[in-house]
Coordinates of C-alpha atoms and ligand atoms in Angstrom, one line a residue:
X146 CA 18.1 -13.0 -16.6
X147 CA 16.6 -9.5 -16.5
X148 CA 13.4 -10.2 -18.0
X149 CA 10.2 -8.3 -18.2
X150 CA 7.4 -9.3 -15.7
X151 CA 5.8 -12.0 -18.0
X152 CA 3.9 -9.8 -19.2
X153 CA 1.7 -12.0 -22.2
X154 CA 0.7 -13.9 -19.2
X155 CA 0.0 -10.5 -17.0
X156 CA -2.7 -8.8 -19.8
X157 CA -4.3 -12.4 -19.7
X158 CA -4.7 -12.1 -16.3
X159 CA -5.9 -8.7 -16.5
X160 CA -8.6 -9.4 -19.4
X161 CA -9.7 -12.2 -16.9
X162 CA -10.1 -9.9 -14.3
X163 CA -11.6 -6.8 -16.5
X164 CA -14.5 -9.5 -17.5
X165 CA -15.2 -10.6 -14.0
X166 CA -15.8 -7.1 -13.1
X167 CA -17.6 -6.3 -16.0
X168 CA -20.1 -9.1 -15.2
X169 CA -20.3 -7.7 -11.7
X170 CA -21.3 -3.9 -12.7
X171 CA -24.7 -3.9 -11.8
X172 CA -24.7 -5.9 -8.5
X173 CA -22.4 -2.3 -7.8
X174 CA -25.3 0.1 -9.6
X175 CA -28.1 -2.1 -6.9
X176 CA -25.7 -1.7 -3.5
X177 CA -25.0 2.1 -4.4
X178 CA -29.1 2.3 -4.8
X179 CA -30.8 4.3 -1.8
X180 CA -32.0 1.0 0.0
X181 CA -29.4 -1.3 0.5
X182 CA -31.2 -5.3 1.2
X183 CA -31.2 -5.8 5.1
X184 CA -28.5 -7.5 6.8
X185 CA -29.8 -11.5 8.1
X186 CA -30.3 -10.8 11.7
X187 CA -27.4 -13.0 13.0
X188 CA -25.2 -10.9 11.4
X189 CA -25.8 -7.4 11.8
X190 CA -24.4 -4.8 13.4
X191 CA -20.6 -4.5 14.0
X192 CA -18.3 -6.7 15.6
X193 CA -19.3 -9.6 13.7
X194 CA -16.3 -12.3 13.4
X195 CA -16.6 -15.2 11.0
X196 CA -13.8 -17.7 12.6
X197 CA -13.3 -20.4 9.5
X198 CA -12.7 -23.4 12.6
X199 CA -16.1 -21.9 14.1
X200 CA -17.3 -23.2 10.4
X201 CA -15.8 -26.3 10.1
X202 CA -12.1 -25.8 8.9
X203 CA -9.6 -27.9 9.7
X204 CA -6.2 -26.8 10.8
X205 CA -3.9 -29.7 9.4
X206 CA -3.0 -28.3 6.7
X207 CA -4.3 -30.9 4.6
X208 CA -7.8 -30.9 4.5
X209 CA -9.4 -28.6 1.8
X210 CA -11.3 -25.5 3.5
X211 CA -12.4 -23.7 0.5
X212 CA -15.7 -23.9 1.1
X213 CA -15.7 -22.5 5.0
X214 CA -13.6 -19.3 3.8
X215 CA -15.6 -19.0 0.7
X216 CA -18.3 -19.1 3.7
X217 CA -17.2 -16.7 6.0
X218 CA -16.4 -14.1 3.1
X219 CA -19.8 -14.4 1.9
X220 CA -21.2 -13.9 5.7
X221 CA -18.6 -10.8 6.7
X222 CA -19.2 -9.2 3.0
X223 CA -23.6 -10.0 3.3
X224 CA -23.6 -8.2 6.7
X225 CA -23.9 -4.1 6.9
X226 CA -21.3 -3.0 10.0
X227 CA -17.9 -4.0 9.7
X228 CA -17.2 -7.5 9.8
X229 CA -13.9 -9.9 10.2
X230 CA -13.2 -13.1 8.8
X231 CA -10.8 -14.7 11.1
X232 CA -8.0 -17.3 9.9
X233 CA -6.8 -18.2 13.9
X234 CA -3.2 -19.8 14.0
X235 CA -2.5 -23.1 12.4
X236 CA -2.5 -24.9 8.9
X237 CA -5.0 -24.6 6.5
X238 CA -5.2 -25.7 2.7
X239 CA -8.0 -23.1 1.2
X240 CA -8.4 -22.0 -1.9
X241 CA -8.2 -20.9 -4.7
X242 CA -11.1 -18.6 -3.8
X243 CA -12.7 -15.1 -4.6
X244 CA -13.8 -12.6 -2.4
X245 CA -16.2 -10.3 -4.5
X246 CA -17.7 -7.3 -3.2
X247 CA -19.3 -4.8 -3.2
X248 CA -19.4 -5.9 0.3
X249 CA -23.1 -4.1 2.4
X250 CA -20.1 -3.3 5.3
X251 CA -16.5 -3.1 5.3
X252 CA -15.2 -6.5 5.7
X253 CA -11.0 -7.5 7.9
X254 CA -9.4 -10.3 6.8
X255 CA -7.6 -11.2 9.9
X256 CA -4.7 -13.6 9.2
X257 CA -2.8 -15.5 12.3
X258 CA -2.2 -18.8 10.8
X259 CA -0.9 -20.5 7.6
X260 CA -3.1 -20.4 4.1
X261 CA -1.3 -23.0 2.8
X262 CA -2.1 -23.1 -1.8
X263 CA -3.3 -26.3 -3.2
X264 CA -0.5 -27.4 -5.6
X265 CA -3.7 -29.1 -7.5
X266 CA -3.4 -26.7 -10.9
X267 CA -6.6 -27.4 -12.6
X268 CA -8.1 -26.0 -9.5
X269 CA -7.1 -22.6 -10.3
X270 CA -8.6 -22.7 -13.8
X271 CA -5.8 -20.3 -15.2
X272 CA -7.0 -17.6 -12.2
X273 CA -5.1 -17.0 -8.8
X274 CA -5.1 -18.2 -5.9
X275 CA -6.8 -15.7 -3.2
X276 CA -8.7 -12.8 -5.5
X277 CA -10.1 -10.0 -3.8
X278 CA -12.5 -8.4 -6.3
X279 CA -14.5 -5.0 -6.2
X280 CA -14.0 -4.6 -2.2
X281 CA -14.3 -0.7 -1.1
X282 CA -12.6 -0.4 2.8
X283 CA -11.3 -3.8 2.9
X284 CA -8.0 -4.7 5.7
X285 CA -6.6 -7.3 5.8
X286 CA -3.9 -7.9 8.3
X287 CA -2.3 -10.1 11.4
X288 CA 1.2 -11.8 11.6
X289 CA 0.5 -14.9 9.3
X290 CA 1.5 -16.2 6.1
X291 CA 0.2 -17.2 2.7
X292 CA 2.3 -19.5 1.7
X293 CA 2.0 -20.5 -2.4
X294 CA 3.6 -23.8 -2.1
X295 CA 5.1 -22.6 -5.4
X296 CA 8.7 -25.2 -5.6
X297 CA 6.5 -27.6 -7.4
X298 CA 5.9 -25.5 -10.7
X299 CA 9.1 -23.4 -11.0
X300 CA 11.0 -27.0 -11.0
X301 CA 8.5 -28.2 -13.7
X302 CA 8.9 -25.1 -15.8
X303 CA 12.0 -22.7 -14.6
X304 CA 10.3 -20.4 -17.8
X305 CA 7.3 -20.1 -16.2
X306 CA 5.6 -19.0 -19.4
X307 CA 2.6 -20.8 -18.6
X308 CA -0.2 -19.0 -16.2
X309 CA 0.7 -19.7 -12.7
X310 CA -1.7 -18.3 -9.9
X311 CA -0.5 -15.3 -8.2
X312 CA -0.9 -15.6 -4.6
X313 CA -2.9 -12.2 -3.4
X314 CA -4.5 -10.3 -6.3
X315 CA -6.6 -6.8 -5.7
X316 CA -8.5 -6.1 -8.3
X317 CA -10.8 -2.9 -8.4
X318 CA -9.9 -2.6 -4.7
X319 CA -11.0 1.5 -3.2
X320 CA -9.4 1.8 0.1
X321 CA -8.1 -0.7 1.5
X322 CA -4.7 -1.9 4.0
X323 CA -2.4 -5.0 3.9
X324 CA -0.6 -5.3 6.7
X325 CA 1.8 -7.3 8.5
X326 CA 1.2 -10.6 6.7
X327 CA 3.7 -12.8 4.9
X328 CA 3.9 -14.0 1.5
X329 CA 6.0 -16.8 1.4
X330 CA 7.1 -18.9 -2.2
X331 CA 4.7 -17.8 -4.5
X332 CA 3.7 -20.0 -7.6
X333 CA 3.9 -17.0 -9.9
X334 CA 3.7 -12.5 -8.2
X335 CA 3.3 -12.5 -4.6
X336 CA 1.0 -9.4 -4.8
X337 CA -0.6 -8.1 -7.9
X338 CA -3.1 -4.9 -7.8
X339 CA -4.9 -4.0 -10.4
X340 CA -7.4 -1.0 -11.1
X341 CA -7.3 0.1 -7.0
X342 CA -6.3 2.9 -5.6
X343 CA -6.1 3.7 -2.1
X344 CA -4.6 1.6 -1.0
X345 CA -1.5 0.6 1.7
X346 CA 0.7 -2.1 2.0
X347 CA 2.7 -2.0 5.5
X348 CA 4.6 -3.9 6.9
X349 CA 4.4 -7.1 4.6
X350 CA 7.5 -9.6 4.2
X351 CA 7.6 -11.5 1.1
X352 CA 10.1 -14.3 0.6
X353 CA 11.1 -16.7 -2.4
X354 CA 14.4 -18.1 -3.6
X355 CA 16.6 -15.8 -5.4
X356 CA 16.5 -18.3 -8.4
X357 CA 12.8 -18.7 -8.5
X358 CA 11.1 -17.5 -11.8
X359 CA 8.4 -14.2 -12.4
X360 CA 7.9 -14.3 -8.2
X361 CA 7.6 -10.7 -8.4
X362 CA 6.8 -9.2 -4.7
X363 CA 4.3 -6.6 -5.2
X364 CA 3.2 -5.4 -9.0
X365 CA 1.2 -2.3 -9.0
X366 CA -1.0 -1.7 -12.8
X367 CA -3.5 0.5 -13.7
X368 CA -3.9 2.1 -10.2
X369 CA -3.5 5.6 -7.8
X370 CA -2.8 6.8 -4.8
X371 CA -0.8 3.3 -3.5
X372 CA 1.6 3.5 -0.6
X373 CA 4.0 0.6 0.2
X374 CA 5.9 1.3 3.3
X375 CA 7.9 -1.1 5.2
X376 CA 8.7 -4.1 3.6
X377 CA 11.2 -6.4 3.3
X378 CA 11.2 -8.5 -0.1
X379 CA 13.4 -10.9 -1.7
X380 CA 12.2 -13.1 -4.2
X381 CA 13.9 -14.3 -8.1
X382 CA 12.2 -11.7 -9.4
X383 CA 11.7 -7.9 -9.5
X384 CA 10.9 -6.1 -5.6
X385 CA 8.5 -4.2 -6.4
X386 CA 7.5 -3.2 -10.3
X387 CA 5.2 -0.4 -11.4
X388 CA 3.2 -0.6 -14.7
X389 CA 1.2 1.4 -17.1
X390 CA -1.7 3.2 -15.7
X391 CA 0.1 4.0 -11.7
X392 CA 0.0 7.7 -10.7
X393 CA 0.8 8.5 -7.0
X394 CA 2.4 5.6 -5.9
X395 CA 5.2 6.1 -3.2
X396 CA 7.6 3.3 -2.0
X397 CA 8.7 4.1 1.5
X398 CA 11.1 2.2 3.9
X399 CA 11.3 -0.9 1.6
X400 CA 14.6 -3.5 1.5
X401 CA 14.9 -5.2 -1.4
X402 CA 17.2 -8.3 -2.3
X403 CA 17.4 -10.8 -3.3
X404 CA 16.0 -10.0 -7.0
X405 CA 15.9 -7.5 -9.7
X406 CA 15.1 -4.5 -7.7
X407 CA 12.3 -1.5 -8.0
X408 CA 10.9 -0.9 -11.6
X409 CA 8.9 1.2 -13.7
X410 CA 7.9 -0.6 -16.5
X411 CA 8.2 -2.7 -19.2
X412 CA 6.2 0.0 -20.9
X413 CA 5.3 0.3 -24.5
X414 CA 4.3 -3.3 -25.3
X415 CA 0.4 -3.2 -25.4
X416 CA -2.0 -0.5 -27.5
X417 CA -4.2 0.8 -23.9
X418 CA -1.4 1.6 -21.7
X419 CA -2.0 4.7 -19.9
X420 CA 1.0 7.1 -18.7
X421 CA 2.6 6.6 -15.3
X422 CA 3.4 9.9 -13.4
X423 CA 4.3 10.9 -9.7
X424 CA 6.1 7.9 -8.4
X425 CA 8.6 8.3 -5.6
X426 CA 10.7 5.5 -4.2
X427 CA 12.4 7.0 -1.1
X428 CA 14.5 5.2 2.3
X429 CA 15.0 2.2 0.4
X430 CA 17.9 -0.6 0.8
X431 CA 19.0 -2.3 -2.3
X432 CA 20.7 -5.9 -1.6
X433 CA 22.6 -8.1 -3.6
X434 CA 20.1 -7.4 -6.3
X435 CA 20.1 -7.7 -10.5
X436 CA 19.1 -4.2 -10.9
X437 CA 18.7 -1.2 -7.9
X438 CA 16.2 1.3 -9.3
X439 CA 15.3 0.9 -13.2
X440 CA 13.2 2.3 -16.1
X441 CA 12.7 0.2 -18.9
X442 CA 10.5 0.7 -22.0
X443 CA 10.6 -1.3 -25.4
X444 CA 12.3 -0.4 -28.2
X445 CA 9.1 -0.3 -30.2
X446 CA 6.5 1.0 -28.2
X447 CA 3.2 0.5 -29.9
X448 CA 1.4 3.9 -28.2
X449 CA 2.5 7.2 -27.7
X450 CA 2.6 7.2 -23.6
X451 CA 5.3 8.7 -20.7
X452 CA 6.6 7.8 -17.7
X453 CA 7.4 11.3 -15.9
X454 CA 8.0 12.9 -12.2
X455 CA 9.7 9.9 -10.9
X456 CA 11.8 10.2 -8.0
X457 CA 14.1 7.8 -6.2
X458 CA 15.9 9.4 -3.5
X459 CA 17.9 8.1 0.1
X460 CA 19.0 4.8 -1.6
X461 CA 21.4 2.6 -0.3
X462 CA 23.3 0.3 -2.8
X463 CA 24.5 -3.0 -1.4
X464 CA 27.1 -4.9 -4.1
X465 CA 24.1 -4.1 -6.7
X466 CA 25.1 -5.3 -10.4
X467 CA 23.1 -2.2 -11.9
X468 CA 21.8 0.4 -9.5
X469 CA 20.7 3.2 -11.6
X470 CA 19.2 2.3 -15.1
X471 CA 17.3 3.6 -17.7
X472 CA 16.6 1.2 -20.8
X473 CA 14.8 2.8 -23.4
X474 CA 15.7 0.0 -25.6
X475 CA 14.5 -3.1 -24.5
X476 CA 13.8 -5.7 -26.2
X477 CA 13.9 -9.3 -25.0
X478 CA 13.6 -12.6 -27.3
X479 CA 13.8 -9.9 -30.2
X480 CA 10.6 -9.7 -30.2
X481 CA 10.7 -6.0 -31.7
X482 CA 10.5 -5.3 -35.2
X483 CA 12.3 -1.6 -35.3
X484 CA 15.0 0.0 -33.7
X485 CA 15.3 3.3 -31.7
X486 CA 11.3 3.7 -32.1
X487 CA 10.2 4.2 -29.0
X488 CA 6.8 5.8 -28.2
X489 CA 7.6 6.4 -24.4
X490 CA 8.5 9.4 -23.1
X491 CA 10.6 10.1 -20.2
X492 CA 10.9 13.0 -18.5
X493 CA 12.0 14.5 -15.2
X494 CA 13.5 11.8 -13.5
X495 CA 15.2 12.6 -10.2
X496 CA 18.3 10.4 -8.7
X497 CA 19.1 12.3 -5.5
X498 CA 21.2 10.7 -2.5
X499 CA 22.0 7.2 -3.8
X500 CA 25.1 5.5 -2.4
X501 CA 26.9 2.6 -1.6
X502 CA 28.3 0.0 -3.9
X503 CA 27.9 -1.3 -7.8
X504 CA 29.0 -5.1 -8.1
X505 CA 29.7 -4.0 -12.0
X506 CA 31.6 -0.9 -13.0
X507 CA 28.9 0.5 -14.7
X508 CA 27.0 2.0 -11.7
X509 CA 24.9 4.6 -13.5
X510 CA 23.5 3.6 -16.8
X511 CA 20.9 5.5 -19.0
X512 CA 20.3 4.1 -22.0
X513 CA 17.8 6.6 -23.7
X514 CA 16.8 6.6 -27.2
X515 CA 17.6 8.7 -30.3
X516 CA 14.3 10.0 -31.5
X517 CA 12.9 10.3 -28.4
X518 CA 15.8 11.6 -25.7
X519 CA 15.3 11.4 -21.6
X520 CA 14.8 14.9 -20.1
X521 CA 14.9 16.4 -17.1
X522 CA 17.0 13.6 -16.2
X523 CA 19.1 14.9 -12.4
X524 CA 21.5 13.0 -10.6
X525 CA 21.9 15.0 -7.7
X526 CA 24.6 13.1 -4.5
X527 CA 25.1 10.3 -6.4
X528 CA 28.3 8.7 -5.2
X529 CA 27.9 4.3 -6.0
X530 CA 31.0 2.9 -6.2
X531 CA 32.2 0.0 -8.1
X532 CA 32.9 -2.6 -5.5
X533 CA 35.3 -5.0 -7.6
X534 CA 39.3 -4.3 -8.1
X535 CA 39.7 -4.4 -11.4
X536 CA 38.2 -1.5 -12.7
X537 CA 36.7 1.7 -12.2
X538 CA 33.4 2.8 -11.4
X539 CA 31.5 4.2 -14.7
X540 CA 28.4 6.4 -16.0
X541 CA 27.0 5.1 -19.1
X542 CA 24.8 7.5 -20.8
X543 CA 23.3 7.6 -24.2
X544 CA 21.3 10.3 -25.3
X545 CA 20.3 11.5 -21.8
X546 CA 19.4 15.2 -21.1
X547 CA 19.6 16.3 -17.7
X548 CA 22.1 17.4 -15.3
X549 CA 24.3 16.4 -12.4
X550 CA 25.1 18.1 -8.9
X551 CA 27.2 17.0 -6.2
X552 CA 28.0 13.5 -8.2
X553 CA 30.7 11.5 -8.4
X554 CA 32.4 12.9 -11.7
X555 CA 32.6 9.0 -13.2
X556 CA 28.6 8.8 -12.9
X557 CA 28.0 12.4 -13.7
X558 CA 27.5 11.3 -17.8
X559 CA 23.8 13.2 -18.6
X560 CA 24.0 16.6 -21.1
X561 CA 22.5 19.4 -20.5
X562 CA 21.9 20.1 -24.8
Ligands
NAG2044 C1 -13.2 -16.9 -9.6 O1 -13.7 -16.1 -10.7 C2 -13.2 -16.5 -12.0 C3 -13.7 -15.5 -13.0 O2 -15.1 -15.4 -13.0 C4 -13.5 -17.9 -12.3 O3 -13.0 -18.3 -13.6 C5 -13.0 -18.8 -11.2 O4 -13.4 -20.1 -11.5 C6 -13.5 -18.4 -9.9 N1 -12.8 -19.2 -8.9 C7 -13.4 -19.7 -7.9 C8 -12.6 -20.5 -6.9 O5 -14.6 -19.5 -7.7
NAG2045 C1 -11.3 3.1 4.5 O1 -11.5 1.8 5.1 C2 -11.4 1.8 6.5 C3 -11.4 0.3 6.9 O2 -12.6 -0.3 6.5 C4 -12.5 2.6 7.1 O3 -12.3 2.6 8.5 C5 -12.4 4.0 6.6 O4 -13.5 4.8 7.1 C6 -12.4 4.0 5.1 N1 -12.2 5.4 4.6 C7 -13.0 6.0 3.8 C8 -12.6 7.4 3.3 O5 -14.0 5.5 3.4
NAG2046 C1 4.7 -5.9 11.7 O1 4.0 -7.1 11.7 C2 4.3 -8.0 12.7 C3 3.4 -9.2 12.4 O2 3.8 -9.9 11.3 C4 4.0 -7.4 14.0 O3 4.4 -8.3 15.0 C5 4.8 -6.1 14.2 O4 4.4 -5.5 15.4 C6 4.5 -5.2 13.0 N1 5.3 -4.0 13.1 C7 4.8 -2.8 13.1 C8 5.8 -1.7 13.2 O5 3.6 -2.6 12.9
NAG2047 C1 5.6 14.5 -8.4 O1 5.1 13.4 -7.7 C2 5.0 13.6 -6.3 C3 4.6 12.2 -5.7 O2 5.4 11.2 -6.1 C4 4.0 14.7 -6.0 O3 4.0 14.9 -4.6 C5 4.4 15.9 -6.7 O4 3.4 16.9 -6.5 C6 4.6 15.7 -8.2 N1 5.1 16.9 -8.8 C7 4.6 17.4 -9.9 C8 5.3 18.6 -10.5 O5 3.5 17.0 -10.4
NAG2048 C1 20.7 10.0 2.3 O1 20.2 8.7 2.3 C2 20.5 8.0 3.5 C3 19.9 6.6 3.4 O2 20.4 5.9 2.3 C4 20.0 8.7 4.7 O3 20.4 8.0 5.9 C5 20.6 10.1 4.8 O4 20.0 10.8 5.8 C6 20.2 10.8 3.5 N1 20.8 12.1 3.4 C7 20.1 13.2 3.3 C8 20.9 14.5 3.2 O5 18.9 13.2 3.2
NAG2049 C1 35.8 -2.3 -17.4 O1 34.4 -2.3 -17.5 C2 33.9 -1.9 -18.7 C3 32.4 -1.8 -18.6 O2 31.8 -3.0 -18.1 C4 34.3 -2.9 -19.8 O3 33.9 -2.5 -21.0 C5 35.9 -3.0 -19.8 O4 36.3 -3.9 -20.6 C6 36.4 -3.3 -18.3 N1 37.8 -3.2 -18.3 C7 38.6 -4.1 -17.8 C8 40.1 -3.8 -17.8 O5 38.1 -5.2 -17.4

């Protein structure tokens, strides 16, 4: 099933999130005034750590400590210096909770042990699970996990169409690190960041079942300037996935698989999408996945937008059913209501030094439309091989401009008219 990121459920989430930070604007317009409210005295100054056992949590992983992180957020974020909330090693059942900012300091989330989500629904009112909202400088790092607890839902619904919680959601984040944490079985995307820039994601494991419905690893919308580097994600869903609105994202060092791979896109389906430019996915393993590397737009696009300067380059394919693929036609459900419409543009897309194997013959696949052609389209070292015995490796290409340069002839299908 190469669906779309659920995307009705996604803008929901998003509207949520917009009107949250609407409501928040002028707490922001107060804190960038020229006297910021003084710190309480216990807290101020640097070096401040907010220990949620110090406060009363329990680390049995059953009893509910909501209210002591919701605690020591509101103590690191009221406190001018920089400030860490500490989650020490063992279980803990917290949330769902929000960490609003503007903080007066910057504010570490230091995670050793196990955030364990309550599988309590109702709870979450329709929200996620940990929400970090309007946070400038924010870090939050160590070697534990969130684990989303999410076998329960995908059994109850395998569609997922309803609104699960996504596990870690940045939202109007400036600045800010996630390292070294693990996201473990999320109820719905592991990592969703929305209007940030800034910000870099190192060093992060996230882990689901290959079958396990829209557990996305890490979607980026509506943000700049994003760096992942480093991680290693399998989930049911797609690695990593970049959506309208991203400019200057780069995807370093990442292994992928099980899932549907790295994607730009769906694009096309709502009326304020924004372009996506300068994305380059570089030194990246694909494993066993639906999909390697991936554009996909639909088939009638509502706004006028384009997807341009993307570059994937040093790709290994492992047994990867589709590891090049452009899809200018999509159109899941049949949902669309015209053919070869599309509103999306896209242009100069570079394929350089992708190898390794196709578990389908079709290894290269651009699938462009009529009325509005691919340009600038290069596959330059592109040598995936079919890894099956019954056929030969092929290049699929439909109305792709471009050209091709030290590529294996089968895959080499763009036209340079
Ligand atoms: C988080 O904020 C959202 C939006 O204001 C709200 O609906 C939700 O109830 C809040 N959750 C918690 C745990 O406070
Ligand atoms: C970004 O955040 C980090 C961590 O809080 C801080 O040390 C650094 O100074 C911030 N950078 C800028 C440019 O504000
Ligand atoms: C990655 O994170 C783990 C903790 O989860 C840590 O032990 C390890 O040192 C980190 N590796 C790097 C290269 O930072
Ligand atoms: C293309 O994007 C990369 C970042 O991914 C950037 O460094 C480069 O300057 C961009 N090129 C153009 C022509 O904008
Ligand atoms: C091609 O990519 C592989 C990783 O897939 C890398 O090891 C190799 O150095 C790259 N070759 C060049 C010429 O950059
Ligand atoms: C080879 O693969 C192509 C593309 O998937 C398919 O159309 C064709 O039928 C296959 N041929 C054989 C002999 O299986």
């Amino acid at each position: 099933m190469a669906l779309c990121n659920d995307a009705t459920w996604l803008v929901f989430i998003l509207v949520a999130m917009c009107a949250v930070s609407g409501a928040k604007r002028p707490v922001a317009k107060e804190s960038a005034g020229p006297a910021p409210a003084p710190a309480p005295e216990e807290a101020s100054g640097d070096g401040g750590t907010f220990d949620i056992t110090k406060l009363g949590a329990a680390s049995d992983g059953k009893t509910d400590c909501s209210k002591e992180l919701e605690e020591a957020w509101k103590s690191a974020c009221g406190a001018a210096g920089q400030h860490t909330v500490v989650i020490p090693k063992g279980e803990f059942l917290c949330g769902p909770v929000n960490f609003s900012g503007p903080c007066e300091g910057d504010v570490t989330i230091q995670i050793d042990g196990t955030l364990l989500a309550t599988n309590d629904l109702p709870k979450y009112g329709g929200g996620s699970w940990i929400n970090i909202l309007k946070v400038d400088n924010l870090v939050i790092t160590g070697s534990g996990t969130l684990d989303g607890q999410g076998s329960n839902v995908w059994t109850k619904d395998p569609q997922a169409k309803a609104g699960y919680p996504n596990t870690l959601v940045l939202d109007y984040v400036k600045n800010g690190s996630v390292s070294g944490i693990t996201l473990l079985n999320s109820k719905f995307f592991h990592m969703n960041i929305y209007m940030s820039s800034d910000v870099k994601i190192d060093n992060v494991t996230i882990t689901a079942p290959g079958d396990s419905p829209n557990t996305d690893g890490i979607h980026i919308g509506d943000s700049s300037n994003i760096h992942v580097t480093g991680a290693t994600i399998g989930t049911g869903d797609d690695c990593i996935s970049i959506g309208g609105g991203s400019a200057s994202i780069t995807v370093t060092g990442v292994t992928c698989g099980p899932g549907q791979g790295i994607s730009v896109g769906c694009l096309g389906r709502y009326k304020d999408e924004k372009d996506v430019s300068d994305v380059t996915v570089k030194d990246c393993v694909l494993r066993s996945s639906t999909n390697g590397v991936r554009i996909k737009t639909y088939v009638d696009a509502v706004k006028s937008i384009t997807a341009s300067n993307l570059t994937f380059e040093n790709i290994k394919m492992e047994d990867v059913a589709n590891p090049i693929i452009i899809d200018q036609n999509y159109c899941p459900e049949k949902i669309c209501t015209a053919k070869s419409k599309s509103a999306v543009t896209v242009k100069d897309i570079i394929f350089r030094n992708i190898t390794g194997t196709s578990s389908t013959p079709e290894a290269v696949s651009l699938l462009c439309s009529e009325k509005q052609p691919c340009s600038g389209v290069e596959l330059i070292d592109v040598n995936v091989e079919y890894s099956g015995k019954n056929n030969k490796t092929m290049g699929v290409c439909t109305n792709a401009k471009g050209i091709a340069k030290d590529t294996l002839q089968a895959l080499a299908c763009v036209s340079d008219v």
